[in-house]
Amino acid sequence: MIEKYKKEAANDVVFNLEYNSERQRLLIPEYGRHLQKLIDQATVIEDVETRNKAAKYIIQVMGSLNPHLRDVPDFQHKLWDQLFIMSDFKLDVTSPYPIPSRDVLQLKPDVLHYPQNFPKYRFYGNNIKYMIDVANKWEDGEMKNALVLVIANHMKKSYLSWNKDTVKDDVIFEHLYELSGGKINLLQSSEELLNTTDLLRTNKRMSNKIAPAGQPKIQSNKNNKGQGKPKTFQKNNNQK
């Protein structure tokens, strides 16, 4: 006989409340605590066949959260791995995939070494230094002179993007001499770099439909067909 429901005292219910801070930590919180309890129950099942059936049922429940990926082989492999992880590797069932180990899970990736460059003139960037190093390897000639001139103009443009004021060519030539290790010397050269206005010039495209600010709009009189002058738009101050 099933015992009837016994009414519990309110004080006992409040005293026996479970708080998340007192509960066991979820290894994969995305699946929720109910699925974690199912896995814990399947772990303590003694019968091997019943335990395997429970594991397959749990895999189906986990796959129902992503039904569009439920039948993908790689996704099935992921679900089985997560099942063993959530059981803290205590679940002893037959898996269609290799069972992961705790040691493999705790492996840390190798440290990724980022290039640590601390240039003196950071506003030029690393690409300028790379271009200067390439220019140093070239043989003297017209090609190298053209490349050096391009580098100097680009250095001036980068300098102006950091400092909107004008800059003299001598300053750029000094920085180029310093960054090249003294191999590129334009201090005594008569070369002139591009003007500041040319380097900072932006292409402003204006639509033909939009008249410039401050210019009155012109209304053409189609009925007169060339007779008389076109009327200019005048604002009516009487309108409210």
GROMACS .gro file of C-alpha atoms in nm:
model
  240
    1MET     CA    1   0.000   0.000   0.000
    2ILE     CA    2   0.122   0.343  -0.090
    3GLU     CA    3   0.131   0.571   0.206
    4LYS     CA    4  -0.077   0.882   0.182
    5TYR     CA    5   0.089   1.218   0.164
    6LYS     CA    6   0.173   1.344   0.506
    7LYS     CA    7   0.150   1.713   0.562
    8GLU     CA    8   0.479   1.854   0.676
    9ALA     CA    9   0.527   2.132   0.921
   10ALA     CA   10   0.617   2.468   0.772
   11ASN     CA   11   0.915   2.508   1.003
   12ASP     CA   12   1.059   2.175   0.890
   13VAL     CA   13   1.022   2.266   0.524
   14VAL     CA   14   1.203   2.595   0.572
   15PHE     CA   15   1.474   2.432   0.777
   16ASN     CA   16   1.536   2.163   0.514
   17LEU     CA   17   1.559   2.403   0.218
   18GLU     CA   18   1.854   2.345  -0.013
   19TYR     CA   19   2.062   2.634  -0.129
   20ASN     CA   20   2.290   2.628  -0.431
   21SER     CA   21   2.581   2.730  -0.212
   22GLU     CA   22   2.533   2.412  -0.008
   23ARG     CA   23   2.476   2.180  -0.304
   24GLN     CA   24   2.738   1.989  -0.496
   25ARG     CA   25   2.914   2.193  -0.762
   26LEU     CA   26   2.797   2.118  -1.115
   27LEU     CA   27   3.078   2.010  -1.344
   28ILE     CA   28   2.889   2.123  -1.656
   29PRO     CA   29   2.620   2.368  -1.542
   30GLU     CA   30   2.463   2.397  -1.888
   31TYR     CA   31   2.270   2.073  -1.842
   32GLY     CA   32   2.123   2.163  -1.505
   33ARG     CA   33   2.104   1.987  -1.172
   34HIS     CA   34   1.830   1.738  -1.266
   35LEU     CA   35   2.050   1.577  -1.530
   36GLN     CA   36   2.337   1.572  -1.282
   37LYS     CA   37   2.118   1.380  -1.039
   38LEU     CA   38   2.026   1.131  -1.313
   39ILE     CA   39   2.394   1.066  -1.378
   40ASP     CA   40   2.462   1.025  -1.006
   41GLN     CA   41   2.179   0.771  -0.983
   42ALA     CA   42   2.307   0.581  -1.287
   43THR     CA   43   2.655   0.566  -1.137
   44VAL     CA   44   2.539   0.368  -0.832
   45ILE     CA   45   2.332   0.113  -1.028
   46GLU     CA   46   2.480  -0.230  -0.967
   47ASP     CA   47   2.337  -0.417  -1.266
   48VAL     CA   48   2.557  -0.366  -1.572
   49GLU     CA   49   2.277  -0.396  -1.829
   50THR     CA   50   2.050  -0.156  -1.641
   51ARG     CA   51   2.338   0.088  -1.601
   52ASN     CA   52   2.410   0.084  -1.976
   53LYS     CA   53   2.042   0.145  -2.054
   54ALA     CA   54   2.039   0.438  -1.811
   55ALA     CA   55   2.348   0.586  -1.977
   56LYS     CA   56   2.190   0.565  -2.324
   57TYR     CA   57   1.873   0.726  -2.191
   58ILE     CA   58   2.077   1.011  -2.041
   59ILE     CA   59   2.252   1.061  -2.375
   60GLN     CA   60   1.911   1.095  -2.541
   61VAL     CA   61   1.806   1.354  -2.284
   62MET     CA   62   2.130   1.548  -2.338
   63GLY     CA   63   2.081   1.533  -2.716
   64SER     CA   64   1.725   1.663  -2.688
   65LEU     CA   65   1.867   1.998  -2.583
   66ASN     CA   66   2.020   2.026  -2.932
   67PRO     CA   67   1.793   1.819  -3.158
   68HIS     CA   68   1.951   1.947  -3.481
   69LEU     CA   69   2.285   1.797  -3.372
   70ARG     CA   70   2.155   1.482  -3.208
   71ASP     CA   71   2.239   1.248  -3.496
   72VAL     CA   72   2.577   1.396  -3.588
   73PRO     CA   73   2.856   1.146  -3.505
   74ASP     CA   74   3.095   1.410  -3.371
   75PHE     CA   75   2.822   1.551  -3.152
   76GLN     CA   76   2.744   1.204  -3.014
   77HIS     CA   77   3.111   1.166  -2.925
   78LYS     CA   78   3.097   1.498  -2.742
   79LEU     CA   79   2.790   1.393  -2.544
   80TRP     CA   80   2.954   1.069  -2.428
   81ASP     CA   81   3.264   1.257  -2.321
   82GLN     CA   82   3.053   1.504  -2.125
   83LEU     CA   83   2.864   1.216  -1.965
   84PHE     CA   84   3.185   1.071  -1.822
   85ILE     CA   85   3.305   1.413  -1.715
   86MET     CA   86   2.981   1.488  -1.530
   87SER     CA   87   3.002   1.151  -1.353
   88ASP     CA   88   3.352   1.245  -1.235
   89PHE     CA   89   3.478   0.945  -1.437
   90LYS     CA   90   3.297   0.705  -1.199
   91LEU     CA   91   3.040   0.579  -1.449
   92ASP     CA   92   3.133   0.227  -1.566
   93VAL     CA   93   2.942   0.170  -1.890
   94THR     CA   94   3.017   0.055  -2.243
   95SER     CA   95   3.081   0.355  -2.468
   96PRO     CA   96   3.089   0.352  -2.850
   97TYR     CA   97   3.380   0.596  -2.830
   98PRO     CA   98   3.711   0.599  -2.643
   99ILE     CA   99   3.657   0.687  -2.279
  100PRO     CA  100   3.842   1.006  -2.181
  101SER     CA  101   4.071   1.012  -1.879
  102ARG     CA  102   4.109   1.267  -1.607
  103ASP     CA  103   4.474   1.330  -1.696
  104VAL     CA  104   4.389   1.426  -2.053
  105LEU     CA  105   4.116   1.661  -1.932
  106GLN     CA  106   4.352   1.842  -1.695
  107LEU     CA  107   4.620   1.898  -1.957
  108LYS     CA  108   4.694   2.264  -2.017
  109PRO     CA  109   4.785   2.402  -2.359
  110ASP     CA  110   5.133   2.529  -2.423
  111VAL     CA  111   5.197   2.893  -2.355
  112LEU     CA  112   5.157   3.102  -2.667
  113HIS     CA  113   5.449   3.340  -2.699
  114TYR     CA  114   5.346   3.673  -2.843
  115PRO     CA  115   5.608   3.897  -3.004
  116GLN     CA  116   5.721   4.144  -2.745
  117ASN     CA  117   5.829   4.456  -2.929
  118PHE     CA  118   5.877   4.781  -2.747
  119PRO     CA  119   5.977   5.028  -3.017
  120LYS     CA  120   6.090   5.375  -2.929
  121TYR     CA  121   5.850   5.536  -3.175
  122ARG     CA  122   5.532   5.337  -3.139
  123PHE     CA  123   5.326   5.559  -3.365
  124TYR     CA  124   5.517   5.422  -3.666
  125GLY     CA  125   5.414   5.064  -3.592
  126ASN     CA  126   5.599   4.738  -3.646
  127ASN     CA  127   5.538   4.731  -4.021
  128ILE     CA  128   5.756   5.037  -4.073
  129LYS     CA  129   6.044   4.869  -3.890
  130TYR     CA  130   5.992   4.558  -4.101
  131MET     CA  131   6.002   4.765  -4.422
  132ILE     CA  132   6.319   4.940  -4.308
  133ASP     CA  133   6.487   4.606  -4.238
  134VAL     CA  134   6.394   4.487  -4.587
  135ALA     CA  135   6.528   4.807  -4.742
  136ASN     CA  136   6.858   4.758  -4.560
  137LYS     CA  137   6.904   4.423  -4.736
  138TRP     CA  138   6.852   4.564  -5.084
  139GLU     CA  139   7.140   4.672  -5.302
  140ASP     CA  140   7.187   5.041  -5.373
  141GLY     CA  141   7.001   5.160  -5.676
  142GLU     CA  142   6.684   5.320  -5.803
  143MET     CA  143   6.459   5.052  -5.657
  144LYS     CA  144   6.603   5.097  -5.310
  145ASN     CA  145   6.584   5.477  -5.334
  146ALA     CA  146   6.218   5.455  -5.436
  147LEU     CA  147   6.143   5.217  -5.147
  148VAL     CA  148   6.319   5.445  -4.898
  149LEU     CA  149   6.117   5.742  -5.022
  150VAL     CA  150   5.793   5.546  -4.985
  151ILE     CA  151   5.891   5.447  -4.632
  152ALA     CA  152   5.972   5.806  -4.540
  153ASN     CA  153   5.637   5.932  -4.672
  154HIS     CA  154   5.455   5.660  -4.484
  155MET     CA  155   5.645   5.752  -4.168
  156LYS     CA  156   5.538   6.111  -4.210
  157LYS     CA  157   5.177   6.005  -4.257
  158SER     CA  158   5.190   5.788  -3.944
  159TYR     CA  159   5.348   6.073  -3.751
  160LEU     CA  160   5.071   6.311  -3.857
  161SER     CA  161   4.800   6.063  -3.760
  162TRP     CA  162   4.945   6.073  -3.409
  163ASN     CA  163   5.023   6.444  -3.407
  164LYS     CA  164   4.792   6.659  -3.620
  165ASP     CA  165   5.042   6.944  -3.630
  166THR     CA  166   5.289   6.978  -3.911
  167VAL     CA  167   5.623   6.800  -3.901
  168LYS     CA  168   5.948   6.884  -4.074
  169ASP     CA  169   6.112   6.640  -4.310
  170ASP     CA  170   6.432   6.658  -4.110
  171VAL     CA  171   6.256   6.497  -3.813
  172ILE     CA  172   6.141   6.206  -4.029
  173PHE     CA  173   6.489   6.167  -4.176
  174GLU     CA  174   6.641   6.155  -3.827
  175HIS     CA  175   6.395   5.888  -3.714
  176LEU     CA  176   6.461   5.690  -4.031
  177TYR     CA  177   6.835   5.713  -3.973
  178GLU     CA  178   6.791   5.592  -3.615
  179LEU     CA  179   6.551   5.306  -3.697
  180SER     CA  180   6.771   5.181  -3.980
  181GLY     CA  181   7.075   5.166  -3.757
  182GLY     CA  182   7.250   5.441  -3.954
  183LYS     CA  183   7.226   5.254  -4.287
  184ILE     CA  184   6.971   5.490  -4.445
  185ASN     CA  185   7.089   5.848  -4.430
  186LEU     CA  186   6.874   6.117  -4.588
  187LEU     CA  187   6.983   6.399  -4.358
  188GLN     CA  188   7.195   6.561  -4.628
  189SER     CA  189   6.959   6.465  -4.909
  190SER     CA  190   6.762   6.714  -5.115
  191GLU     CA  191   6.458   6.487  -5.129
  192GLU     CA  192   6.130   6.645  -5.024
  193LEU     CA  193   5.843   6.446  -4.882
  194LEU     CA  194   5.476   6.501  -4.958
  195ASN     CA  195   5.303   6.800  -4.809
  196THR     CA  196   5.101   6.766  -4.491
  197THR     CA  197   4.780   6.863  -4.669
  198ASP     CA  198   4.835   6.597  -4.935
  199LEU     CA  199   4.890   6.325  -4.675
  200LEU     CA  200   4.586   6.415  -4.468
  201ARG     CA  201   4.360   6.486  -4.761
  202THR     CA  202   4.037   6.286  -4.763
  203ASN     CA  203   3.815   6.225  -5.061
  204LYS     CA  204   3.488   6.400  -4.999
  205ARG     CA  205   3.219   6.279  -5.232
  206MET     CA  206   2.911   6.491  -5.246
  207SER     CA  207   2.589   6.382  -5.404
  208ASN     CA  208   2.448   6.598  -5.682
  209LYS     CA  209   2.112   6.592  -5.512
  210ILE     CA  210   2.241   6.772  -5.205
  211ALA     CA  211   2.327   7.139  -5.243
  212PRO     CA  212   2.618   7.284  -5.047
  213ALA     CA  213   2.537   7.448  -4.718
  214GLY     CA  214   2.455   7.819  -4.743
  215GLN     CA  215   2.363   7.798  -5.110
  216PRO     CA  216   1.997   7.872  -5.195
  217LYS     CA  217   1.794   7.612  -5.373
  218ILE     CA  218   1.678   7.700  -5.724
  219GLN     CA  219   1.329   7.626  -5.844
  220SER     CA  220   1.301   7.595  -6.219
  221ASN     CA  221   0.988   7.716  -6.394
  222LYS     CA  222   0.897   7.437  -6.634
  223ASN     CA  223   0.602   7.625  -6.781
  224ASN     CA  224   0.808   7.918  -6.907
  225LYS     CA  225   1.056   7.700  -7.104
  226GLY     CA  226   1.354   7.933  -7.086
  227GLN     CA  227   1.152   8.255  -7.049
  228GLY     CA  228   1.268   8.467  -6.762
  229LYS     CA  229   1.510   8.385  -6.486
  230PRO     CA  230   1.470   8.093  -6.248
  231LYS     CA  231   1.313   8.187  -5.919
  232THR     CA  232   1.516   8.147  -5.602
  233PHE     CA  233   1.359   8.003  -5.295
  234GLN     CA  234   1.270   8.266  -5.038
  235LYS     CA  235   1.170   8.192  -4.682
  236ASN     CA  236   0.835   8.328  -4.575
  237ASN     CA  237   0.885   8.491  -4.238
  238ASN     CA  238   0.509   8.513  -4.185
  239GLN     CA  239   0.474   8.137  -4.155
  240LYS     CA  240   0.449   8.010  -3.802
   0.00000   0.00000   0.00000
